[in-house]
mmCIF file of C-alpha atoms in Angstrom:
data_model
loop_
_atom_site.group_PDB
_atom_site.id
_atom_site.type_symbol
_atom_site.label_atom_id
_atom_site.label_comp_id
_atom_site.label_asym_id
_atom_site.label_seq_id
_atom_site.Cartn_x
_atom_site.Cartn_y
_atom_site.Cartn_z
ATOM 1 C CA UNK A 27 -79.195 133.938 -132.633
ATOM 2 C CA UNK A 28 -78.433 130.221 -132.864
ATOM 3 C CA UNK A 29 -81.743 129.122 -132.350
ATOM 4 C CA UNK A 30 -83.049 130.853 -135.965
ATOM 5 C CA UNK A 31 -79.974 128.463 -137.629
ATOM 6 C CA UNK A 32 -81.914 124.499 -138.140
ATOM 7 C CA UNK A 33 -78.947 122.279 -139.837
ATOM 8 C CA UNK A 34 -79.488 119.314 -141.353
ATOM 9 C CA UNK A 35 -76.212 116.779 -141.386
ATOM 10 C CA UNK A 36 -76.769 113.950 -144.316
ATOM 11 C CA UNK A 37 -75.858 110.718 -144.325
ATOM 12 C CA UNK A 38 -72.275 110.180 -144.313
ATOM 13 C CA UNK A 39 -71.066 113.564 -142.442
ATOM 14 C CA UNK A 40 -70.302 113.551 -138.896
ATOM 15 C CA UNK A 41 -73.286 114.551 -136.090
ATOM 16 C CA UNK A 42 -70.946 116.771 -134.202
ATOM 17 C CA UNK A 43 -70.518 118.977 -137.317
ATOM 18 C CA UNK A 44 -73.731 120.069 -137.045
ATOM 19 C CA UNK A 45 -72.955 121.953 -133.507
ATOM 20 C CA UNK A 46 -69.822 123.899 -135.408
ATOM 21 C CA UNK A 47 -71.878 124.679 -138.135
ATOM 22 C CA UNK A 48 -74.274 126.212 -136.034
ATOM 23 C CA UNK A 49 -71.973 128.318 -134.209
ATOM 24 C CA UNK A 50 -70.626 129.702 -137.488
ATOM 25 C CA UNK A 51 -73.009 130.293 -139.561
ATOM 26 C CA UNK A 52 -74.917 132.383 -136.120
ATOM 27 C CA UNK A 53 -71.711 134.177 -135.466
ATOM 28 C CA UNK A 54 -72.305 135.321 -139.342
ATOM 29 C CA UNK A 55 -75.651 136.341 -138.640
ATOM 30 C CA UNK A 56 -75.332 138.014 -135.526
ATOM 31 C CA UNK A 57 -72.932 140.801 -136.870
ATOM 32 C CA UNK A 58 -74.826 141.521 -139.960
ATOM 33 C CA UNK A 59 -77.403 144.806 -140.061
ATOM 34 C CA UNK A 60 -79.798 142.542 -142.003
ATOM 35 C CA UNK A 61 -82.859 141.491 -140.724
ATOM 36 C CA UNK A 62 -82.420 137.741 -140.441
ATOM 37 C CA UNK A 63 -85.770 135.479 -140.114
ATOM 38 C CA UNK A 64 -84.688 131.786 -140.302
ATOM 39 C CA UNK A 65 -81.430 130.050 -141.478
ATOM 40 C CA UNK A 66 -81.772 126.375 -142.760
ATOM 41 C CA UNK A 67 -77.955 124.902 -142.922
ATOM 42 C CA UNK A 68 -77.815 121.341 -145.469
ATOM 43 C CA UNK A 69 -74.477 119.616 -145.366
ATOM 44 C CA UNK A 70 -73.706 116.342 -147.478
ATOM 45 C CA UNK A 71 -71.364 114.543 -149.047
ATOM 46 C CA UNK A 72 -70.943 115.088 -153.016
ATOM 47 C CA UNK A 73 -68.823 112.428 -155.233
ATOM 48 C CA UNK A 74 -66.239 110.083 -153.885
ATOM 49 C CA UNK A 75 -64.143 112.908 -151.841
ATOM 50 C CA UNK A 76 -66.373 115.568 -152.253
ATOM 51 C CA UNK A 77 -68.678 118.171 -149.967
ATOM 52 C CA UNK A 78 -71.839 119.680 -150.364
ATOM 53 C CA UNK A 79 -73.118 122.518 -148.010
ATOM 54 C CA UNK A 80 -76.269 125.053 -148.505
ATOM 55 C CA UNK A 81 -77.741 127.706 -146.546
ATOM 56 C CA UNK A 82 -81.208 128.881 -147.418
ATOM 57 C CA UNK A 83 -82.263 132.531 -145.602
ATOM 58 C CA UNK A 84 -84.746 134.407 -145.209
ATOM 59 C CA UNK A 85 -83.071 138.346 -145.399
ATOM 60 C CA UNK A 86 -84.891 141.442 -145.021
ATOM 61 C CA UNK A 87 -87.883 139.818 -146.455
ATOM 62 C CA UNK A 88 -85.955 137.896 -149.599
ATOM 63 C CA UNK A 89 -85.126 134.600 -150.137
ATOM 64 C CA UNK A 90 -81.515 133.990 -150.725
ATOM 65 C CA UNK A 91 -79.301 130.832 -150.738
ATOM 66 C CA UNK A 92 -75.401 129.889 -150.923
ATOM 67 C CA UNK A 93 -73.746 126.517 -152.230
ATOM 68 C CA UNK A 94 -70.393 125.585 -151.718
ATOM 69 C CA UNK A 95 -68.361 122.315 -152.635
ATOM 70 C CA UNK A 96 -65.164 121.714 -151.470
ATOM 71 C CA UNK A 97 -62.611 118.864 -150.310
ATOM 72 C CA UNK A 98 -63.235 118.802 -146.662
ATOM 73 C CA UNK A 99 -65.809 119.469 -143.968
ATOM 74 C CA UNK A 100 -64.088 122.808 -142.392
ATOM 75 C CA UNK A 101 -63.532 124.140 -145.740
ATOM 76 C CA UNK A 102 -66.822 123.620 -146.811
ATOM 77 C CA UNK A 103 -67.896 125.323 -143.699
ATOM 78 C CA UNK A 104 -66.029 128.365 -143.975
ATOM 79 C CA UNK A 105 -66.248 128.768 -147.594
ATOM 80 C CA UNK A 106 -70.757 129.144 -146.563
ATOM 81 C CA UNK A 107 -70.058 131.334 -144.177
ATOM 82 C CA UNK A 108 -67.937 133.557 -146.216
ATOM 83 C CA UNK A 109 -70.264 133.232 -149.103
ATOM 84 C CA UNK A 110 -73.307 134.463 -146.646
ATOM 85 C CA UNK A 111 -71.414 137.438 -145.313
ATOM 86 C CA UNK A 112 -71.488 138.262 -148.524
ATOM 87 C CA UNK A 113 -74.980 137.162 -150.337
ATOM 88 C CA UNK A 114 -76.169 139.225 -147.057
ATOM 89 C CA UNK A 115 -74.309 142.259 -147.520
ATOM 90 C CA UNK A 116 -75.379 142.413 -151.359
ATOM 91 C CA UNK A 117 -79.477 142.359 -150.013
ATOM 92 C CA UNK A 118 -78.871 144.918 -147.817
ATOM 93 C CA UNK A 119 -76.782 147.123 -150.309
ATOM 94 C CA UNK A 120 -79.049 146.724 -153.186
ATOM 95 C CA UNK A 121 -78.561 144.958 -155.978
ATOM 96 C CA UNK A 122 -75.927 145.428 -159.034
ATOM 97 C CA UNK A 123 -74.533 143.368 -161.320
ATOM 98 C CA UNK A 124 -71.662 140.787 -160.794
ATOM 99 C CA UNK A 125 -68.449 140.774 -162.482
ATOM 100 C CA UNK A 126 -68.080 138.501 -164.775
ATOM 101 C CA UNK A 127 -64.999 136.386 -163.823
ATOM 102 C CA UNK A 128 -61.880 137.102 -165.861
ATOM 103 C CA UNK A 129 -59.727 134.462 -164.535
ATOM 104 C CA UNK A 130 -62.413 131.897 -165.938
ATOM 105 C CA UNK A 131 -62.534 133.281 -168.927
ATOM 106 C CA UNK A 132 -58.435 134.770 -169.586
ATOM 107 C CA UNK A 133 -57.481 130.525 -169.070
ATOM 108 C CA UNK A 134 -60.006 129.141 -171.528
ATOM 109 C CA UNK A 135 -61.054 130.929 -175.255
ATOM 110 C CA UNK A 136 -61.673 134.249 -176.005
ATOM 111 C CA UNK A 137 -65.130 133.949 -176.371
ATOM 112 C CA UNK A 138 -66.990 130.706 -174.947
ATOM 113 C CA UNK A 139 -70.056 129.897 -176.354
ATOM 114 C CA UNK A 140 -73.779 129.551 -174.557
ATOM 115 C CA UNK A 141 -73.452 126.736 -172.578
ATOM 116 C CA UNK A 142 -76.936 126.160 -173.208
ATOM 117 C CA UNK A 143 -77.069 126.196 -177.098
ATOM 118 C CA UNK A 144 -76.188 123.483 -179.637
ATOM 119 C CA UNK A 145 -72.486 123.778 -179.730
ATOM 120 C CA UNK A 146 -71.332 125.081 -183.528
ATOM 121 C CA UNK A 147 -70.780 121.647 -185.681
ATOM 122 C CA UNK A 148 -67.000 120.582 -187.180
ATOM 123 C CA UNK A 149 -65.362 122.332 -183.461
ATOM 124 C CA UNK A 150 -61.757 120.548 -183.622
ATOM 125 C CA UNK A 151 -61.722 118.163 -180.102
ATOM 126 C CA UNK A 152 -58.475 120.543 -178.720
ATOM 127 C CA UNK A 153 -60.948 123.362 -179.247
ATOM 128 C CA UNK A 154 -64.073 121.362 -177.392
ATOM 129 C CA UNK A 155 -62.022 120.843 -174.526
ATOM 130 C CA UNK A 156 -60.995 124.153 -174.088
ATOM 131 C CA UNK A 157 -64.737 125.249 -173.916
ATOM 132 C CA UNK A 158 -66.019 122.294 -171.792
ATOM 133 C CA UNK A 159 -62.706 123.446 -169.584
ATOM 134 C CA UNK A 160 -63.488 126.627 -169.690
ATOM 135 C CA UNK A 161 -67.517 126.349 -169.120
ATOM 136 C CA UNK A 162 -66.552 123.868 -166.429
ATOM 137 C CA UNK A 163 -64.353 127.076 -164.389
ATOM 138 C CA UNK A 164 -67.409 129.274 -165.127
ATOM 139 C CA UNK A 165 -70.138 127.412 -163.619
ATOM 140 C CA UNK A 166 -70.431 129.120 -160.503
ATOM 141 C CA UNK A 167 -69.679 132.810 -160.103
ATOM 142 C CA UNK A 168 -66.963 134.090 -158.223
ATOM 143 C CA UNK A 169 -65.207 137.175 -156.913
ATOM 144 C CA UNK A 170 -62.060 137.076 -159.267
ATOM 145 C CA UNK A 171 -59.500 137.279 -156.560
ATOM 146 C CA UNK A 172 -61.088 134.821 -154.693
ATOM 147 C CA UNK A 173 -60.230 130.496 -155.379
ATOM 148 C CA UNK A 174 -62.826 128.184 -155.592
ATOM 149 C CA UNK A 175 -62.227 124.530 -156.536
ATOM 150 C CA UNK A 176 -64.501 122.745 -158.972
ATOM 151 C CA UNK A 177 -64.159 118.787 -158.009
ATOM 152 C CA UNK A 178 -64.279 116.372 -159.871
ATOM 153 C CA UNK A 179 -68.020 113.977 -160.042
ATOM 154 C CA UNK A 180 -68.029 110.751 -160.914
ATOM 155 C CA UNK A 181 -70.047 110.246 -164.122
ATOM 156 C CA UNK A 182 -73.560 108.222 -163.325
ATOM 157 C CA UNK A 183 -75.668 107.060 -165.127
ATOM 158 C CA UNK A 184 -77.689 109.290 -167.504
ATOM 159 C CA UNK A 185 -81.077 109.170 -165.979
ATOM 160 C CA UNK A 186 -83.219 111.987 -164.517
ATOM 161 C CA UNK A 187 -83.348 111.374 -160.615
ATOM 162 C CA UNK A 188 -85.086 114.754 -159.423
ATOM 163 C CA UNK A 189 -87.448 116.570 -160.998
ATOM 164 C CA UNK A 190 -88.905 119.686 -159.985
ATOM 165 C CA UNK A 191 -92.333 120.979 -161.920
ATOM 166 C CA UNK A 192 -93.715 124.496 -160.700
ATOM 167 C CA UNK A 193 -95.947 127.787 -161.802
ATOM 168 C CA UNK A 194 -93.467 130.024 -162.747
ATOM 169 C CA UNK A 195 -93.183 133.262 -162.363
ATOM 170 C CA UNK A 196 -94.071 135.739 -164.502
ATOM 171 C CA UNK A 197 -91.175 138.760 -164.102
ATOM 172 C CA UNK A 198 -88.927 140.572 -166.013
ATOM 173 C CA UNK A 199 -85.323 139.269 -167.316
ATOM 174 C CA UNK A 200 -83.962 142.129 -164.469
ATOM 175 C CA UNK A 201 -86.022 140.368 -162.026
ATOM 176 C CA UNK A 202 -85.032 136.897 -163.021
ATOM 177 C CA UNK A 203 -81.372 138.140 -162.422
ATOM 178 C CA UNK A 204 -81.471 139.224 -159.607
ATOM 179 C CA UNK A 205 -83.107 136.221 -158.249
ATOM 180 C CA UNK A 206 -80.611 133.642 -160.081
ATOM 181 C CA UNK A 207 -77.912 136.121 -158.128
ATOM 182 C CA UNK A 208 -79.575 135.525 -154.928
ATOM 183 C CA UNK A 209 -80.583 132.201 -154.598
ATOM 184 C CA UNK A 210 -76.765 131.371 -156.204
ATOM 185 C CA UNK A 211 -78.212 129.667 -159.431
ATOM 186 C CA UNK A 212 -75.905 129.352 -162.634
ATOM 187 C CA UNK A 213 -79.344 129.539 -164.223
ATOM 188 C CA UNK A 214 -83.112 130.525 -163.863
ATOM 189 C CA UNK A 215 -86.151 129.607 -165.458
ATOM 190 C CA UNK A 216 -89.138 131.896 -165.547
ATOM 191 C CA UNK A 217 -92.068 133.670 -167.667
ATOM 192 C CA UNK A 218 -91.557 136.556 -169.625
ATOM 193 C CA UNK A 219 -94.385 138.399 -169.867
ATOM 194 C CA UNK A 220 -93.237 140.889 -172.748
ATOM 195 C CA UNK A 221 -93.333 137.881 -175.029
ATOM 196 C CA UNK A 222 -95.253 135.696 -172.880
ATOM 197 C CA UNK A 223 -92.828 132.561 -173.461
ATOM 198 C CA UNK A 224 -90.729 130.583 -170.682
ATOM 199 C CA UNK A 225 -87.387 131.834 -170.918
ATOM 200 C CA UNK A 226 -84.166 131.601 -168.959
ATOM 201 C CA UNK A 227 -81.344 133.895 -167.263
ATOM 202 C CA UNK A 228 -77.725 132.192 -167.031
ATOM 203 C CA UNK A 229 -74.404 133.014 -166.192
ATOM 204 C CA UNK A 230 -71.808 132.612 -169.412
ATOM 205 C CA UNK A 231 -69.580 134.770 -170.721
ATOM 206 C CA UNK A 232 -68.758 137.806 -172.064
ATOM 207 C CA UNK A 233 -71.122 139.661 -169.633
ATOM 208 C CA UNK A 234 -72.319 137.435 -166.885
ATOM 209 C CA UNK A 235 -75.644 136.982 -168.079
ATOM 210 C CA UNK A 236 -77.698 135.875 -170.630
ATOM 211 C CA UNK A 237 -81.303 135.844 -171.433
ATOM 212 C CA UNK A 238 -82.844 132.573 -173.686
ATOM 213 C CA UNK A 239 -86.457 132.240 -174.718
ATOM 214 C CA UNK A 240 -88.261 129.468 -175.995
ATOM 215 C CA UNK A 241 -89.614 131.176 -178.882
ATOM 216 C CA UNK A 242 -86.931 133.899 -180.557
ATOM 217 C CA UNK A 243 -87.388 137.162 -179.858
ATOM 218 C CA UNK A 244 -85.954 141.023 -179.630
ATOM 219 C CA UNK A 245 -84.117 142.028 -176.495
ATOM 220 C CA UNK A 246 -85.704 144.094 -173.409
ATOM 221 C CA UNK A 247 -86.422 147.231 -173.308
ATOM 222 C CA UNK A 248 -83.512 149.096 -171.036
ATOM 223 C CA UNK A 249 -82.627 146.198 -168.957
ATOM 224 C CA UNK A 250 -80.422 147.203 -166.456
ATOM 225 C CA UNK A 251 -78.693 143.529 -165.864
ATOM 226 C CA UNK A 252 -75.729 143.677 -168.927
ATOM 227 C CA UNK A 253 -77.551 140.614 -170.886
ATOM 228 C CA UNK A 254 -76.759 139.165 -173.830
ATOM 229 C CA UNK A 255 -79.560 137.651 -175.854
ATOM 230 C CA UNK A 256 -79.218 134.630 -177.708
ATOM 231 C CA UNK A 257 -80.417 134.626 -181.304
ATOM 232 C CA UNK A 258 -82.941 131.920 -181.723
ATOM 233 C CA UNK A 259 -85.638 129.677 -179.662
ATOM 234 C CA UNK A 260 -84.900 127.140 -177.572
ATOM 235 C CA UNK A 261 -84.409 124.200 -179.432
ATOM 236 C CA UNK A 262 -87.883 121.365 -178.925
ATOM 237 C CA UNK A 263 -87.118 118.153 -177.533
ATOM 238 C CA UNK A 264 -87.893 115.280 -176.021
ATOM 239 C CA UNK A 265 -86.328 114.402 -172.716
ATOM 240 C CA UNK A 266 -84.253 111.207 -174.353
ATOM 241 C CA UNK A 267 -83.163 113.867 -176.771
ATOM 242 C CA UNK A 268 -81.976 116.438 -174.220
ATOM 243 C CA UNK A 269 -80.486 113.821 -172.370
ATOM 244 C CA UNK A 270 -78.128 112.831 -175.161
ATOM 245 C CA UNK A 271 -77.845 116.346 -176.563
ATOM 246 C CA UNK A 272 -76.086 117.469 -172.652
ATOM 247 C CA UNK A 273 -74.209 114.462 -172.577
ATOM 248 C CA UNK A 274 -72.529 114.127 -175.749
ATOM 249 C CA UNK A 275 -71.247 118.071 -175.425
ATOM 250 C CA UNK A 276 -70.618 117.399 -171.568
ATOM 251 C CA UNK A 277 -72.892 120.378 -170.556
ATOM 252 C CA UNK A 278 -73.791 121.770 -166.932
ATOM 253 C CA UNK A 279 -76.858 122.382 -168.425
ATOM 254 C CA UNK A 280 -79.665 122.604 -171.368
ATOM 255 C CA UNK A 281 -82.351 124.854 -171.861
ATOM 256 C CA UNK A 282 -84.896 123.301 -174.020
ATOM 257 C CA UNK A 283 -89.065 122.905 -175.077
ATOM 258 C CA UNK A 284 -91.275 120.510 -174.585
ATOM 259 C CA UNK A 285 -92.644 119.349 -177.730
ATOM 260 C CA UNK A 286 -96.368 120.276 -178.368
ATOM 261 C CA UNK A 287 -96.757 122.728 -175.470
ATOM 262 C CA UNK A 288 -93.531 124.344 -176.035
ATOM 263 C CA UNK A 289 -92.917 125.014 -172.602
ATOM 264 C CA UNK A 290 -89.641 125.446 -171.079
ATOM 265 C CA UNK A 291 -87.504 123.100 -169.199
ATOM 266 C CA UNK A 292 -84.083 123.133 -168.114
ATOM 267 C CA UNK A 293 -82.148 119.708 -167.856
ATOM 268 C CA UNK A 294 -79.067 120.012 -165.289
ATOM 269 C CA UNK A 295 -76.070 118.323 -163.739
ATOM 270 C CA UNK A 296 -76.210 117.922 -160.374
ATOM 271 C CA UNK A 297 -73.301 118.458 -158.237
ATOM 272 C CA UNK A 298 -73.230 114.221 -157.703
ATOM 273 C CA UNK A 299 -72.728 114.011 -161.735
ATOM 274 C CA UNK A 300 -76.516 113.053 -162.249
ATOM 275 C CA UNK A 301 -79.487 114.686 -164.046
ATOM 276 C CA UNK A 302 -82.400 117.030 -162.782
ATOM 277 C CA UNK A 303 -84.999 118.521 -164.416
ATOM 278 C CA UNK A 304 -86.908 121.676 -164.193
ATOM 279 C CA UNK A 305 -90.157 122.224 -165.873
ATOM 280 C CA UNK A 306 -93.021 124.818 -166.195
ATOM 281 C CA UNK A 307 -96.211 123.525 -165.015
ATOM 282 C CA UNK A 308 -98.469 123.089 -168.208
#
């Protein structure tokens, strides 16, 4: 089984950890019922103390993918393999909603708002902490008796450094969620074609998920992902603008249009503290 797992050690990360991550990460695979085609194993260093690891799969024909981040090599390590057991188990089972996480949301405010909308104006700074604290603990989901640790990044500077432009695809917001669930994202960009607009998925409060479009419009018909629907169109900017926009309200991320075309981007926050930037292909 170890010869479907590839790893790729960055810069910065010890050689020999690619041998142990091997052995793990085929010891997860080799128990499993799922139909396994290739494993491709990424492990780098993220911040000043920080570590990045990421295993892409190919499972019973579907893509599917697990981040973690954590202080140490060995934690990072089994914190994938955990999170594969069970990113495997959920393709073979079907797929079903996931729980919102109550711990992130019973420590911050009742109600956190979109983390990908203009935050309301006049919020008192105690209160804007509390929802940049509490957006902060729901940025990646989580079973809610199980600790994950969101470290720290060093702020960078504000500049775009990857950018990623690609056909999207044209699905349902059902579809769309269950890919964001599978390939771990905190949020998805795609095509709806009810309204024909770019629209995203996301995970944020209460529910777990909620559907944006560029252009404002009614919810979908019997969608069987609990989403929420936010109110109005994605707000048109330019990238300068988006850039300032996510970094003056300290956002993981910002779904916005391009001016003219009106097609949808998404501007994020890496796990290093810098900028990427999704777009549709015009």
């Amino acid at each position: 089984m170890g010869e479907l797992v590839t790893v790729r050690v960055c810069e910065g990360i010890s050689r020999g950890f690619a041998v142990d991550a091997r052995a793990r990460i085929a010891a997860v695979v080799s128990g499993a019922d799922a139909l396994v085609e290739s494993l491709r194993v990424r492990v780098g260093p993220v911040g000043p103390t920080g570590v990045l690891a990421q295993v892409n799969a190919d499972v019973d024909g579907r893509r599917i993918r697990v981040q973690e981040v954590a202080v140490d090599l060995g934690e990072a390590l089994d914190r994938l393999a955990d999170g594969l057991r069970g990113r495997m188990t959920a393709v073979a089972s079907g797929w079903a909603p996931r729980p919102w996480p109550r711990r992130a949301r019973s420590r911050g405010p009742a109600a956190a708002p979109s983390s990908v909308e203009t935050p309301p104006a006049g919020v008192p700074e105690v209160r804007a902490q509390q929802v940049r604290a509490s957006e902060a603990r729901a940025r990646r989901w989580a079973d809610p008796q199980a600790a994950r640790t969101e470290l720290p990044c060093a702020a960078g500077p504000q500049d775009i450094v990857r950018r990623k432009q690609a056909h999207l695809v044209w699905c349902s917001p059902d579809a769309a969620a269950r890919t964001m669930d599978a390939m771990d994202f905190d949020i998805h960009l795609f095509t709806d074609p009810a309204t024909e607009t770019d629209a995203v998925v996301y995970r944020v409060g209460p529910t777990g998920y909620r559907l944006a479009r560029t252009a404002a419009a009614g919810p979908p018909t019997r969608p069987i992902a609990p989403l929420t629907l936010s109110p109005s169109g994605a707000p048109e900017l330019t990238e300068n603008q988006a850039v300032e926009r996510l970094a003056a309200a300290e956002l993981p991320y910002l779904f916005f249009a391009q001016p003219g075309s009106r097609r949808g981007r998404v501007l994020y926050r890496r796990f290093d503290g810098r900028l990427g930037l999704i777009a549709g292909a015009s």
